Amino acid sequence: MKKKARYKTALLLFLIIAAQLGYITYVFAFEKEGFHNDEGASYQFANADFERWIFATDDGRGSKNHNQWLDSGIIRDFITVQDGMEFRYDAVAYNMWKDMNPPLHSMLLHTVCSFFPETFSWWYAYAINAFAFAAAMIAYYFLIKELAYSGTIALLACACYGFTPAALYTFIFLRGYAMLTVFAILLLWLHCRMYRLRFQKVYPHLAGLFAVMLLGSLTHYTFLMLGFCFTLVFAVYLLCRKQWMMMLMYGESMALSVVALFLIWPPALDVLAVGNPALEYKQLPFFLELRISLLYWTREAVGIPFRFPSIVFWAYAVTVLIYVLMFAAAAAFLLRKEERFRAFIKKVPAALWRRIKKIPCGFRRLNKRYMLCFIVSLGTVVLITYICDMFSMGEFADRYLFFIMPYLTAAFAGAAWWLVKRSTKRKKKLRLMLAAAILAAAVFSGYIKTPDHALFKRGCSGAPLEQLTKDADVILVTGNEGRFGYSCMSVRDSASFFAVTPRDSIEEDTLRELGKLPDDGGRVYLIARKASFLPEESDREEIRSGQTMTVAEKMAEDIKLSEVVREYSQLPWATMAEKVREENSFLGTLCVYRLR
């Protein structure tokens, strides 16, 4: 019977994973309309031939492919594996060494791309995420089963997490965070196993900790923060239990994984020594950034956004409390001679004391692993917030929290199950129905309250830019020197491209170089980032005189897009200046004009 039950559980888990992976794949294929700059960078670092950044000079300070017409083949060569460069992991290591990021995900992506040389597809990176999703859900099942001692609850929790915005965004984002999530779930599972075994005869688990910590750290450095929080919490636990030898062995296994990281990947030492330069430009105090991190974490993982009550709420609460106390005082004065009221008042202290005495007993019966899980994940959120500039990165800062979102979902599922058990007692079917309803409500609430920023909705109809610009010549006026990468990913199939900054877009040298395009009658497009230019309604004289400027005017160059279009429409080969459309992208709103 047990064997039959295992087959039934495996089948149900397979169906859950298949349904969730089908949904995530559908969103990736049909609803995700654009990509983050770093998703393109995944291909650049994985497939470039010993060249970290296609536009940077050797010293990394300038832009070498600037202000001239270039064959778009250099973009395709940069993001695809060339013949003869298949499985060249030394090139990947060089690129990641220069980028100061760990190489594991880039090496896996290079492996996949090596089977398809000189071709590009976003599906190559998604294939890694798809396998990571299946591995994460299997590991998540065993984790929840370890926490709740129930395969049924584990299946419910898997059904909950796999459909959350947290899982969707994690596994459609083409970076190493999907793999990182797998290692994070395995790390918690190993700790829960050791906790249940009271850290007795756990030598295989210590070896597993070493391997998972090393692989996770080689995927992304934020995994070190998670490992630090685990080490701190469980070292204190072992210290309280006076398991001195096990505490030393546990600490050694975690420390050795960090030493192995430094030996295998020495740039990790430079990252820890230098720190994060972005911290020098933090715009918000730490506790305000922490509120932002907690909002992202809770909103996507359990559908309940974390918010401190506003000052208006506290004003209402204090007012209501004052009226309640006044009413209670008046009622007590009127009933002061009533025997039943006096007897009730005498019983209140004893009843409260009985409740207080039950707290230690209830705490001993509590499943403390859920609490430890929450403490570790919360500590990791605090560390990540301290290290990273969450405010400047906006909604996309949630990617740093992807790998600990399953922890919060697990803690939420445990709390929901505890409440259901307390309210339904022995009615098992009713318990399952209520638990499923709570988890489904959390998933539904998450989709309502979470913006779909990871889908990069273009906000327009028509073909994607890579199809619109296929075999055409394209002028890109989208960013500063060395930062054309995102736009160039969209014109990888064009005939040629000309990348120029807004500041230099109508200089004489630029116009002279632009005029060298052959007059062969082919299509020519201008793609310009709207926010890089002054709004058309702005008064340039008022701005130059020092009067108050809007935020858009402060961020823009001292030039209007209409002036650029007018100058380009007068080039020798130009025949029109037709605005094709505006669309949203990672860079903001892009304006697309056809010039020929």
Coordinates of C-alpha atoms in Angstrom, one line a residue:
M1 CA 0.0 0.0 0.0
K2 CA 2.9 2.4 0.8
K3 CA 4.4 1.8 -2.6
K4 CA 1.0 2.5 -4.3
A5 CA 0.7 5.7 -2.2
R6 CA 4.2 6.8 -3.3
Y7 CA 3.2 6.3 -7.0
K8 CA 0.1 8.2 -6.5
T9 CA 2.0 11.1 -4.8
A10 CA 4.6 11.1 -7.6
L11 CA 1.9 11.2 -10.2
L12 CA 0.1 14.2 -8.5
L13 CA 3.4 16.0 -8.1
F14 CA 4.2 15.4 -11.8
L15 CA 0.8 16.8 -12.8
I16 CA 1.2 19.9 -10.7
I17 CA 4.7 20.5 -12.1
A18 CA 3.4 19.9 -15.7
A19 CA 0.5 22.3 -15.2
Q20 CA 2.7 25.0 -13.7
L21 CA 5.5 24.7 -16.2
G22 CA 3.0 24.8 -19.0
Y23 CA 1.5 28.0 -17.6
I24 CA 5.0 29.6 -17.1
T25 CA 6.0 28.6 -20.6
Y26 CA 2.8 30.1 -22.0
V27 CA 3.5 33.4 -20.3
F28 CA 7.1 33.4 -21.5
A29 CA 6.1 32.6 -25.1
F30 CA 3.0 34.8 -25.5
E31 CA 2.8 37.4 -22.8
K32 CA 6.4 38.4 -22.1
E33 CA 7.0 41.0 -24.9
G34 CA 10.4 42.4 -23.9
F35 CA 13.5 41.7 -22.0
H36 CA 15.7 43.2 -19.2
N37 CA 19.1 44.5 -20.1
D38 CA 20.7 41.8 -18.0
E39 CA 18.9 39.1 -19.8
G40 CA 20.7 40.1 -23.0
A41 CA 23.9 40.4 -20.9
S42 CA 23.5 36.7 -20.0
Y43 CA 24.1 35.8 -23.7
Q44 CA 26.9 38.4 -24.0
F45 CA 29.0 37.0 -21.2
A46 CA 28.3 33.4 -22.1
N47 CA 29.1 33.7 -25.8
A48 CA 31.5 36.6 -26.4
D49 CA 35.0 35.7 -27.4
F50 CA 37.2 37.1 -24.7
E51 CA 35.4 40.5 -24.9
R52 CA 33.4 41.6 -22.0
W53 CA 31.5 44.5 -23.5
I54 CA 31.0 45.0 -27.2
F55 CA 31.2 48.8 -27.0
A56 CA 33.8 49.4 -24.3
T57 CA 37.4 50.4 -25.0
D58 CA 40.2 48.4 -23.4
D59 CA 40.2 50.7 -20.4
G60 CA 36.4 50.4 -20.0
R61 CA 36.0 54.2 -20.0
G62 CA 34.7 54.9 -23.5
S63 CA 32.8 53.5 -26.5
K64 CA 34.9 52.2 -29.4
N65 CA 32.0 51.3 -31.7
H66 CA 30.5 54.8 -31.6
N67 CA 29.4 57.3 -34.3
Q68 CA 29.8 55.1 -37.4
W69 CA 27.7 52.7 -39.4
L70 CA 28.4 49.1 -38.4
D71 CA 27.4 45.8 -39.7
S72 CA 24.9 44.1 -37.3
G73 CA 26.8 40.9 -37.7
I74 CA 29.1 42.1 -34.8
I75 CA 26.1 41.9 -32.5
R76 CA 25.2 38.4 -33.6
D77 CA 28.8 37.3 -33.3
F78 CA 28.8 38.8 -29.7
I79 CA 25.7 36.9 -28.5
T80 CA 26.0 33.6 -30.3
V81 CA 28.6 30.8 -30.3
Q82 CA 30.8 31.0 -33.3
D83 CA 32.0 27.9 -35.2
G84 CA 35.1 26.7 -33.6
M85 CA 34.3 28.3 -30.2
E86 CA 31.9 25.7 -29.0
F87 CA 32.4 24.7 -25.3
R88 CA 35.2 27.3 -24.8
Y89 CA 34.7 27.8 -21.1
D90 CA 37.9 29.7 -20.8
A91 CA 36.3 32.5 -22.8
V92 CA 33.3 32.4 -20.5
A93 CA 35.5 32.5 -17.4
Y94 CA 37.4 35.5 -18.8
N95 CA 34.2 37.4 -19.5
M96 CA 32.8 36.7 -16.1
W97 CA 36.1 37.5 -14.4
K98 CA 36.0 40.9 -16.0
D99 CA 32.4 41.3 -15.0
M100 CA 33.2 40.3 -11.4
N101 CA 30.2 37.9 -11.3
P102 CA 30.3 34.1 -10.6
P103 CA 30.4 31.9 -13.8
L104 CA 28.1 28.9 -13.3
H105 CA 25.0 30.1 -15.0
S106 CA 27.0 31.6 -17.9
M107 CA 28.8 28.3 -18.4
L108 CA 25.6 26.4 -18.5
L109 CA 24.1 28.9 -21.0
H110 CA 27.2 28.6 -23.1
T111 CA 26.9 24.8 -23.1
V112 CA 23.3 25.0 -24.4
C113 CA 24.2 27.6 -27.0
S114 CA 27.2 25.5 -28.1
F115 CA 24.8 22.9 -29.5
F116 CA 23.3 25.6 -31.8
P117 CA 26.3 27.6 -33.1
E118 CA 25.7 30.9 -34.8
T119 CA 22.0 30.9 -33.9
F120 CA 20.2 33.0 -31.3
S121 CA 17.1 32.3 -29.3
W122 CA 15.7 33.4 -25.9
W123 CA 14.6 29.8 -25.5
Y124 CA 18.1 28.6 -24.9
A125 CA 18.3 30.4 -21.5
Y126 CA 14.7 29.5 -20.8
A127 CA 15.5 25.8 -21.2
I128 CA 17.8 26.1 -18.2
N129 CA 15.1 27.8 -16.2
A130 CA 12.6 25.1 -17.2
F131 CA 14.8 22.3 -15.8
A132 CA 15.5 24.5 -12.7
F133 CA 11.8 24.8 -12.1
A134 CA 11.2 21.1 -12.2
A135 CA 14.2 20.6 -9.8
A136 CA 13.0 23.4 -7.5
M137 CA 9.4 22.0 -7.2
I138 CA 10.7 18.4 -6.5
A139 CA 13.0 19.8 -3.8
Y140 CA 10.2 22.1 -2.5
Y141 CA 7.9 19.0 -2.1
F142 CA 10.5 17.3 0.1
L143 CA 11.2 20.5 2.0
I144 CA 7.5 21.0 2.9
K145 CA 7.1 17.3 3.7
E146 CA 10.1 17.6 6.1
L147 CA 8.5 20.7 7.7
A148 CA 4.9 19.5 7.9
Y149 CA 5.4 15.7 8.1
S150 CA 2.7 15.4 5.5
G151 CA 2.8 14.6 1.8
T152 CA -0.6 16.1 1.3
I153 CA 0.4 19.5 2.8
A154 CA 3.5 19.3 0.7
L155 CA 1.5 18.9 -2.5
L156 CA -0.8 21.8 -1.5
A157 CA 2.3 24.0 -0.8
C158 CA 3.8 23.1 -4.2
A159 CA 0.5 24.0 -5.9
C160 CA 0.6 27.3 -4.1
Y161 CA 4.2 28.4 -4.8
G162 CA 4.3 27.2 -8.4
F163 CA 1.4 29.5 -9.3
T164 CA 2.6 32.6 -7.4
P165 CA 4.0 35.7 -9.1
A166 CA 7.2 34.9 -7.2
A167 CA 7.6 31.6 -9.2
L168 CA 6.5 33.1 -12.5
Y169 CA 8.9 36.0 -12.4
T170 CA 11.8 33.8 -11.1
F171 CA 11.6 31.3 -13.9
I172 CA 10.8 33.7 -16.9
F173 CA 13.8 35.9 -15.9
L174 CA 16.7 34.7 -17.9
R175 CA 19.5 35.0 -15.4
G176 CA 20.9 32.7 -12.7
Y177 CA 18.2 33.3 -10.1
A178 CA 16.2 30.3 -11.2
M179 CA 19.2 28.0 -10.4
L180 CA 19.8 30.0 -7.2
T181 CA 16.3 29.2 -6.1
V182 CA 16.9 25.5 -6.4
F183 CA 20.1 25.7 -4.3
A184 CA 18.3 27.9 -1.7
I185 CA 15.5 25.3 -1.3
L186 CA 18.0 22.5 -1.0
L187 CA 19.9 24.4 1.6
L188 CA 16.8 24.9 3.8
W189 CA 15.9 21.2 3.3
L190 CA 19.3 20.1 4.6
H191 CA 19.0 22.3 7.6
C192 CA 15.5 21.0 8.4
R193 CA 16.7 17.4 8.1
M194 CA 19.6 18.1 10.5
Y195 CA 17.3 19.8 12.9
R196 CA 14.9 16.9 13.0
L197 CA 17.9 14.5 13.6
R198 CA 19.1 16.8 16.4
F199 CA 22.4 17.1 14.5
Q200 CA 23.2 13.5 15.2
K201 CA 25.0 11.4 12.5
V202 CA 24.6 14.1 9.9
Y203 CA 27.9 13.8 8.2
P204 CA 26.4 13.2 4.7
H205 CA 24.3 16.3 5.3
L206 CA 27.3 18.4 6.1
A207 CA 28.9 17.3 2.8
G208 CA 25.7 18.3 1.1
L209 CA 25.8 21.7 2.8
F210 CA 29.3 22.2 1.4
A211 CA 28.3 21.2 -2.1
V212 CA 25.1 23.3 -2.2
M213 CA 26.8 26.4 -0.7
L214 CA 29.6 26.2 -3.2
L215 CA 27.3 25.8 -6.2
G216 CA 25.0 28.5 -5.0
S217 CA 27.9 30.9 -4.4
L218 CA 29.2 30.1 -7.9
T219 CA 25.8 31.1 -9.3
H220 CA 25.3 34.4 -7.4
Y221 CA 27.1 36.2 -4.6
T222 CA 23.9 36.9 -2.7
F223 CA 23.8 33.2 -1.8
L224 CA 26.7 34.0 0.6
M225 CA 24.3 36.2 2.6
L226 CA 21.8 33.3 2.9
G227 CA 24.6 31.0 4.1
F228 CA 25.7 33.6 6.6
C229 CA 22.2 33.9 8.1
F230 CA 21.9 30.1 8.3
T231 CA 25.3 29.8 10.0
L232 CA 24.5 32.4 12.5
V233 CA 21.0 31.1 13.5
F234 CA 22.0 27.4 13.6
A235 CA 25.3 28.1 15.4
V236 CA 23.3 29.8 18.1
Y237 CA 20.9 26.9 18.2
L238 CA 23.8 24.4 18.7
L239 CA 25.4 26.6 21.2
C240 CA 22.2 26.7 23.3
R241 CA 22.0 22.9 23.1
K242 CA 25.7 22.7 24.1
Q243 CA 26.6 20.6 21.1
W244 CA 30.1 22.2 20.9
M245 CA 31.7 19.6 18.6
M246 CA 28.8 19.6 16.1
M247 CA 28.8 23.4 16.1
L248 CA 32.4 23.5 15.1
M249 CA 31.9 20.8 12.4
Y250 CA 28.9 22.7 11.1
G251 CA 30.7 26.0 11.0
E252 CA 33.7 24.4 9.3
S253 CA 31.6 22.9 6.5
M254 CA 30.0 26.3 5.8
A255 CA 33.4 28.1 6.0
L256 CA 35.1 25.5 3.8
S257 CA 32.6 26.1 1.1
V258 CA 33.5 29.8 1.1
V259 CA 37.2 29.0 1.0
A260 CA 36.6 26.6 -1.9
L261 CA 34.7 29.5 -3.7
F262 CA 37.8 31.7 -3.3
L263 CA 40.1 29.0 -4.6
I264 CA 37.9 28.2 -7.6
W265 CA 36.9 31.7 -8.3
P266 CA 39.4 34.3 -7.0
P267 CA 37.4 37.4 -8.2
A268 CA 35.0 36.7 -5.4
L269 CA 37.7 38.0 -3.0
D270 CA 37.8 41.3 -5.0
V271 CA 34.0 41.7 -4.8
L272 CA 34.0 41.2 -1.0
A273 CA 37.0 43.5 -0.6
V274 CA 35.7 46.3 -2.9
G275 CA 32.0 46.0 -1.9
N276 CA 29.2 47.5 -3.9
P277 CA 30.1 51.0 -5.4
A278 CA 26.4 51.6 -5.8
L279 CA 26.1 52.1 -2.0
E280 CA 27.9 55.4 -2.4
Y281 CA 24.9 56.8 -4.2
K282 CA 22.0 55.4 -2.1
Q283 CA 19.2 57.9 -2.1
L284 CA 17.1 56.5 0.8
P285 CA 17.8 55.7 4.4
F286 CA 18.2 52.0 5.2
F287 CA 14.9 51.5 6.9
L288 CA 12.9 53.0 4.0
E289 CA 14.7 50.7 1.6
L290 CA 14.0 47.8 3.9
R291 CA 10.3 48.6 3.6
I292 CA 10.6 48.5 -0.2
S293 CA 12.3 45.1 0.0
L294 CA 9.7 43.7 2.4
L295 CA 6.9 45.0 0.0
Y296 CA 8.5 43.1 -2.9
W297 CA 9.1 40.0 -0.9
T298 CA 5.7 39.6 0.6
R299 CA 3.6 40.9 -2.3
E300 CA 5.0 38.3 -4.8
A301 CA 5.4 35.3 -2.4
V302 CA 2.1 35.4 -0.5
G303 CA 0.0 38.2 -2.1
I304 CA 0.0 40.2 1.1
P305 CA 2.0 43.5 0.7
F306 CA 4.0 44.5 3.7
R307 CA 3.0 48.1 4.7
F308 CA 3.5 50.0 7.9
P309 CA 0.2 51.6 9.0
S310 CA 0.0 55.2 7.9
I311 CA -0.3 58.2 10.3
V312 CA -3.9 58.5 9.4
F313 CA -4.6 54.9 10.5
W314 CA -2.9 55.5 13.8
A315 CA -4.9 58.7 14.3
Y316 CA -8.2 56.8 13.8
A317 CA -7.0 53.9 16.0
V318 CA -6.1 56.2 18.9
T319 CA -9.4 58.0 18.6
V320 CA -11.4 54.8 18.6
L321 CA -9.4 53.5 21.6
I322 CA -10.1 56.7 23.6
Y323 CA -13.8 56.3 23.0
V324 CA -13.8 52.6 23.9
L325 CA -11.9 53.3 27.1
M326 CA -14.3 56.1 28.0
F327 CA -17.3 53.8 27.3
A328 CA -15.7 51.0 29.4
A329 CA -15.0 53.3 32.3
A330 CA -18.6 54.6 32.3
A331 CA -20.0 51.1 32.1
A332 CA -17.7 50.0 35.0
F333 CA -18.8 52.9 37.1
L334 CA -22.5 52.1 36.6
L335 CA -22.1 48.4 37.2
R336 CA -19.7 48.7 40.2
K337 CA -22.3 47.4 42.7
E338 CA -23.5 44.5 40.6
E339 CA -22.5 41.2 42.0
R340 CA -22.0 39.4 38.7
F341 CA -19.9 42.3 37.4
R342 CA -17.7 42.2 40.5
A343 CA -17.3 38.5 40.2
F344 CA -16.3 38.8 36.6
I345 CA -13.7 41.4 37.4
K346 CA -12.2 39.1 40.1
K347 CA -11.9 36.2 37.6
V348 CA -10.1 38.2 34.9
P349 CA -6.6 38.2 36.5
A350 CA -6.7 34.5 37.1
A351 CA -7.8 33.8 33.6
L352 CA -5.1 35.9 32.2
W353 CA -2.5 34.2 34.4
R354 CA -3.6 30.8 33.2
R355 CA -3.2 31.9 29.6
I356 CA 0.3 33.3 30.3
K357 CA 1.4 30.0 31.9
K358 CA 0.3 28.1 28.8
I359 CA 2.6 30.1 26.5
P360 CA 5.8 28.1 27.3
C361 CA 4.1 24.8 26.8
G362 CA 2.6 26.0 23.5
F363 CA 6.0 27.3 22.4
R364 CA 7.5 23.9 23.1
R365 CA 4.9 22.2 20.9
L366 CA 5.4 24.7 18.1
N367 CA 7.1 23.6 14.9
K368 CA 10.1 25.8 15.4
R369 CA 11.6 25.0 11.9
Y370 CA 9.0 27.3 10.4
M371 CA 10.1 30.0 12.7
L372 CA 13.8 29.4 12.0
C373 CA 12.9 29.5 8.3
F374 CA 11.3 32.9 8.6
I375 CA 14.1 34.3 10.8
V376 CA 16.8 33.2 8.3
S377 CA 14.9 34.5 5.3
L378 CA 14.1 37.8 7.0
G379 CA 17.8 38.2 8.0
T380 CA 18.7 37.6 4.3
V381 CA 16.3 40.3 3.2
V382 CA 17.9 42.7 5.6
L383 CA 21.4 41.9 4.4
I384 CA 20.5 42.2 0.7
T385 CA 18.8 45.5 1.4
Y386 CA 22.0 46.8 3.1
I387 CA 24.2 45.6 0.3
C388 CA 22.1 46.6 -2.7
D389 CA 20.5 49.9 -3.8
M390 CA 16.9 48.7 -3.9
F391 CA 15.3 52.0 -4.5
S392 CA 17.3 53.0 -7.6
M393 CA 16.7 49.6 -9.2
G394 CA 13.0 50.0 -8.9
E395 CA 10.6 47.1 -9.4
F396 CA 13.4 45.0 -10.9
A397 CA 15.2 44.9 -7.5
D398 CA 12.8 42.0 -6.7
R399 CA 15.2 39.6 -8.6
Y400 CA 17.6 39.8 -5.6
L401 CA 14.8 38.3 -3.4
F402 CA 13.6 35.6 -5.8
F403 CA 15.6 32.8 -4.2
I404 CA 14.2 33.3 -0.7
M405 CA 10.6 33.9 -1.8
P406 CA 9.8 30.1 -1.5
Y407 CA 10.8 30.3 2.2
L408 CA 8.1 32.9 2.9
T409 CA 5.6 30.8 0.9
A410 CA 6.5 27.8 3.0
A411 CA 6.1 29.7 6.3
F412 CA 2.8 31.1 5.1
A413 CA 1.6 27.6 4.2
G414 CA 2.6 26.3 7.6
A415 CA 0.8 29.1 9.4
A416 CA -2.3 28.6 7.3
W417 CA -2.3 24.9 8.0
W418 CA -1.9 25.5 11.8
L419 CA -4.9 27.9 11.8
V420 CA -7.0 25.4 9.8
K421 CA -6.1 22.5 12.2
R422 CA -7.0 24.7 15.2
S423 CA -10.4 25.6 13.8
T424 CA -11.5 22.2 12.3
K425 CA -10.1 19.7 14.7
R426 CA -10.7 16.2 13.2
K427 CA -12.5 17.0 10.0
K428 CA -9.6 16.1 7.6
K429 CA -11.5 16.8 4.3
L430 CA -12.7 20.2 5.6
R431 CA -9.1 21.0 6.6
L432 CA -7.8 20.3 3.2
M433 CA -10.6 22.4 1.5
L434 CA -10.0 25.4 3.8
A435 CA -6.2 25.2 3.4
A436 CA -6.5 25.0 -0.4
A437 CA -8.9 27.9 -0.4
I438 CA -6.5 30.0 1.7
L439 CA -3.5 29.2 -0.5
A440 CA -5.6 29.8 -3.7
A441 CA -6.7 33.2 -2.3
A442 CA -3.0 34.1 -1.6
V443 CA -2.1 33.3 -5.2
F444 CA -5.0 35.2 -6.6
S445 CA -4.3 38.2 -4.4
G446 CA -0.6 38.1 -5.5
Y447 CA -1.6 38.5 -9.2
I448 CA -4.0 41.4 -8.3
K449 CA -1.5 43.3 -6.2
T450 CA 1.8 42.6 -8.1
P451 CA 2.6 44.7 -11.2
D452 CA 3.6 42.7 -14.4
H453 CA 6.9 44.6 -14.8
A454 CA 8.7 41.3 -15.6
L455 CA 6.6 40.9 -18.8
F456 CA 7.8 44.2 -20.3
K457 CA 4.5 44.9 -22.0
R458 CA 5.3 47.0 -25.1
G459 CA 2.0 48.9 -25.0
C460 CA 1.6 48.9 -28.8
S461 CA 0.5 46.6 -31.6
G462 CA 2.6 45.4 -34.5
A463 CA 5.7 43.4 -34.9
P464 CA 8.5 43.4 -32.3
L465 CA 11.5 45.6 -33.0
E466 CA 13.7 42.7 -34.1
Q467 CA 11.1 41.9 -36.8
L468 CA 10.4 45.4 -37.7
T469 CA 14.1 46.2 -38.2
K470 CA 15.0 43.0 -39.9
D471 CA 17.3 43.7 -42.9
A472 CA 16.9 47.4 -42.4
D473 CA 19.4 50.1 -41.4
V474 CA 18.8 51.5 -37.9
I475 CA 19.9 54.6 -36.0
L476 CA 19.9 54.2 -32.2
V477 CA 19.8 57.3 -30.0
T478 CA 19.0 55.6 -26.7
G479 CA 21.7 56.1 -24.1
N480 CA 25.2 57.1 -23.0
E481 CA 28.5 55.8 -24.3
G482 CA 28.9 52.1 -23.8
R483 CA 25.3 51.5 -22.9
F484 CA 23.6 50.6 -26.2
G485 CA 23.5 46.9 -25.5
Y486 CA 19.8 46.6 -24.8
S487 CA 18.8 48.5 -27.9
C488 CA 21.3 46.5 -30.1
M489 CA 19.7 43.3 -29.0
S490 CA 16.6 44.5 -30.8
V491 CA 18.4 45.2 -34.0
R492 CA 20.5 42.1 -34.1
D493 CA 18.9 41.1 -37.5
S494 CA 19.2 44.5 -39.1
A495 CA 21.5 45.2 -42.0
S496 CA 23.6 47.8 -40.2
F497 CA 23.2 50.2 -37.2
F498 CA 24.5 53.5 -36.0
A499 CA 24.7 54.1 -32.3
V500 CA 25.0 57.6 -31.0
T501 CA 24.3 59.4 -27.7
P502 CA 21.5 62.1 -27.5
R503 CA 24.2 64.6 -26.7
D504 CA 26.0 64.1 -29.9
S505 CA 23.0 63.2 -32.1
I506 CA 23.0 66.3 -34.2
E507 CA 26.7 67.3 -34.1
E508 CA 28.3 68.0 -37.5
D509 CA 30.6 65.0 -37.3
T510 CA 27.6 62.7 -36.5
L511 CA 25.5 64.1 -39.4
R512 CA 28.5 63.7 -41.8
E513 CA 29.0 60.1 -40.8
L514 CA 25.2 59.4 -41.0
G515 CA 25.2 60.8 -44.5
K516 CA 27.6 58.1 -45.6
L517 CA 24.8 55.4 -45.7
P518 CA 24.5 54.2 -49.3
D519 CA 21.4 55.4 -51.1
D520 CA 20.2 51.9 -52.0
G521 CA 16.5 52.5 -51.2
G522 CA 16.4 50.1 -48.2
R523 CA 14.4 50.9 -45.1
V524 CA 16.0 53.1 -42.5
Y525 CA 14.6 53.5 -38.9
L526 CA 15.4 55.9 -36.1
I527 CA 14.9 54.5 -32.6
A528 CA 15.2 57.1 -29.8
R529 CA 14.6 56.9 -26.1
K530 CA 12.0 59.6 -25.3
A531 CA 13.2 60.4 -21.8
S532 CA 16.7 61.3 -23.1
F533 CA 15.3 64.4 -24.8
L534 CA 13.5 67.6 -23.5
P535 CA 9.7 67.3 -23.6
E536 CA 8.4 69.1 -26.7
E537 CA 6.4 71.6 -24.7
S538 CA 9.5 72.6 -22.6
D539 CA 10.7 76.2 -22.9
R540 CA 14.5 75.9 -23.4
E541 CA 15.1 79.6 -22.6
E542 CA 13.3 79.3 -19.2
I543 CA 15.3 76.1 -18.5
R544 CA 18.6 77.8 -19.3
S545 CA 17.8 80.8 -17.2
G546 CA 17.7 78.6 -14.1
Q547 CA 13.9 78.5 -13.5
T548 CA 12.3 75.5 -12.0
M549 CA 12.6 72.3 -14.0
T550 CA 10.5 69.2 -14.1
V551 CA 12.1 65.8 -13.3
A552 CA 11.9 64.9 -17.0
E553 CA 13.7 68.1 -18.0
K554 CA 16.5 67.5 -15.4
M555 CA 17.1 64.0 -16.7
A556 CA 17.1 65.0 -20.4
E557 CA 19.8 66.4 -22.7
D558 CA 19.4 70.0 -23.9
I559 CA 17.8 68.9 -27.2
K560 CA 14.3 67.9 -28.4
L561 CA 13.6 64.8 -30.3
S562 CA 11.7 66.7 -33.0
E563 CA 15.0 68.6 -33.8
V564 CA 16.8 65.3 -34.2
V565 CA 14.1 64.0 -36.6
R566 CA 14.2 67.2 -38.6
E567 CA 18.0 67.0 -39.0
Y568 CA 17.9 63.4 -40.0
S569 CA 15.1 63.9 -42.5
Q570 CA 17.4 66.3 -44.4
L571 CA 20.2 63.7 -44.9
P572 CA 20.9 62.9 -48.5
W573 CA 19.4 59.4 -48.4
A574 CA 16.3 60.3 -46.3
T575 CA 12.9 60.4 -48.0
M576 CA 10.5 60.7 -45.1
A577 CA 10.1 61.4 -41.4
E578 CA 7.1 59.2 -40.5
K579 CA 6.5 58.3 -36.8
V580 CA 5.8 54.5 -36.8
R581 CA 5.0 54.1 -33.1
E582 CA 5.9 54.5 -29.5
E583 CA 6.5 51.5 -27.3
N584 CA 7.6 50.6 -23.8
S585 CA 10.9 48.9 -23.0
F586 CA 13.4 48.4 -20.2
L587 CA 14.9 51.8 -21.2
G588 CA 11.5 53.5 -21.0
T589 CA 9.4 54.7 -23.9
L590 CA 11.1 54.2 -27.3
C591 CA 10.0 56.4 -30.3
V592 CA 10.3 54.7 -33.7
Y593 CA 10.5 56.8 -36.9
R594 CA 11.0 55.6 -40.5
L595 CA 13.3 57.8 -42.5
R596 CA 13.4 55.9 -45.7

